[in-house]
Short mmCIF file of C-alpha atoms in Angstrom, two decimals:
data_model
loop_
_atom_site.label_atom_id
_atom_site.label_comp_id
_atom_site.label_asym_id
_atom_site.label_seq_id
_atom_site.Cartn_x
_atom_site.Cartn_y
_atom_site.Cartn_z
CA UNK A 1 68.23 35.51 327.42
CA UNK A 2 69.21 31.93 328.10
CA UNK A 3 71.86 31.64 330.79
CA UNK A 4 74.25 28.71 331.16
CA UNK A 5 74.61 27.05 334.53
CA UNK A 6 74.19 28.63 337.96
CA UNK A 7 75.56 32.07 337.07
CA UNK A 8 75.18 34.73 339.74
CA UNK A 9 75.77 38.45 339.72
CA UNK A 10 77.97 39.39 342.68
CA UNK A 11 76.24 42.70 343.43
CA UNK A 12 72.68 43.93 343.69
CA UNK A 13 72.72 46.37 340.74
CA UNK A 14 72.39 44.27 337.59
CA UNK A 15 74.38 46.01 334.90
CA UNK A 16 73.36 45.16 331.34
CA UNK A 17 76.91 44.32 330.23
CA UNK A 18 77.37 41.88 333.12
CA UNK A 19 74.12 40.14 332.24
CA UNK A 20 75.09 39.93 328.57
CA UNK A 21 78.43 38.31 329.50
CA UNK A 22 76.56 35.61 331.45
CA UNK A 23 74.31 34.71 328.50
CA UNK A 24 75.00 31.65 326.37
CA UNK A 25 73.34 32.90 323.19
CA UNK A 26 74.30 35.60 320.71
CA UNK A 27 73.88 39.01 322.33
CA UNK A 28 74.80 41.25 319.40
CA UNK A 29 71.23 42.58 319.02
CA UNK A 30 71.02 43.48 322.71
CA UNK A 31 74.44 45.15 322.54
CA UNK A 32 73.26 47.23 319.56
CA UNK A 33 70.11 48.31 321.41
CA UNK A 34 72.23 49.27 324.41
CA UNK A 35 74.61 51.27 322.22
CA UNK A 36 71.74 53.13 320.56
CA UNK A 37 69.92 53.95 323.78
CA UNK A 38 73.04 54.95 325.73
CA UNK A 39 75.20 56.40 322.97
CA UNK A 40 73.28 57.79 320.04
CA UNK A 41 70.14 59.12 321.71
CA UNK A 42 71.94 61.46 324.17
CA UNK A 43 74.28 62.55 321.38
CA UNK A 44 71.35 63.46 319.12
CA UNK A 45 69.73 65.39 322.00
CA UNK A 46 73.00 67.27 322.54
CA UNK A 47 73.15 68.28 318.86
CA UNK A 48 69.50 69.35 318.93
CA UNK A 49 70.17 71.61 321.94
CA UNK A 50 73.35 72.96 320.32
CA UNK A 51 71.43 73.77 317.13
CA UNK A 52 68.69 75.48 319.11
CA UNK A 53 71.15 77.68 321.02
CA UNK A 54 72.96 78.52 317.78
CA UNK A 55 69.70 79.70 316.22
CA UNK A 56 68.95 81.81 319.30
CA UNK A 57 72.39 83.45 319.25
CA UNK A 58 72.11 84.05 315.49
CA UNK A 59 68.69 85.69 315.96
CA UNK A 60 69.99 87.93 318.72
CA UNK A 61 72.96 89.01 316.64
CA UNK A 62 70.66 89.88 313.70
CA UNK A 63 68.68 92.40 315.79
CA UNK A 64 69.74 95.93 314.95
CA UNK A 65 70.53 98.29 317.78
CA UNK A 66 68.45 101.41 318.49
CA UNK A 67 71.26 103.64 317.30
#
């Protein structure tokens, strides 16, 4: 990203949002990539795990008892 002037980050951990605020160009594509990697990917993993556990519980409940 092109940065304007002598911009400095005040702390050692460079957060992506802070770096995007310092940029002079359009950062909408980088913001979308950040949203997808931080927001949608963990959410899809959560739903995959939830679906898996639901199938396991459903399979256990389908098993008939020995009686």
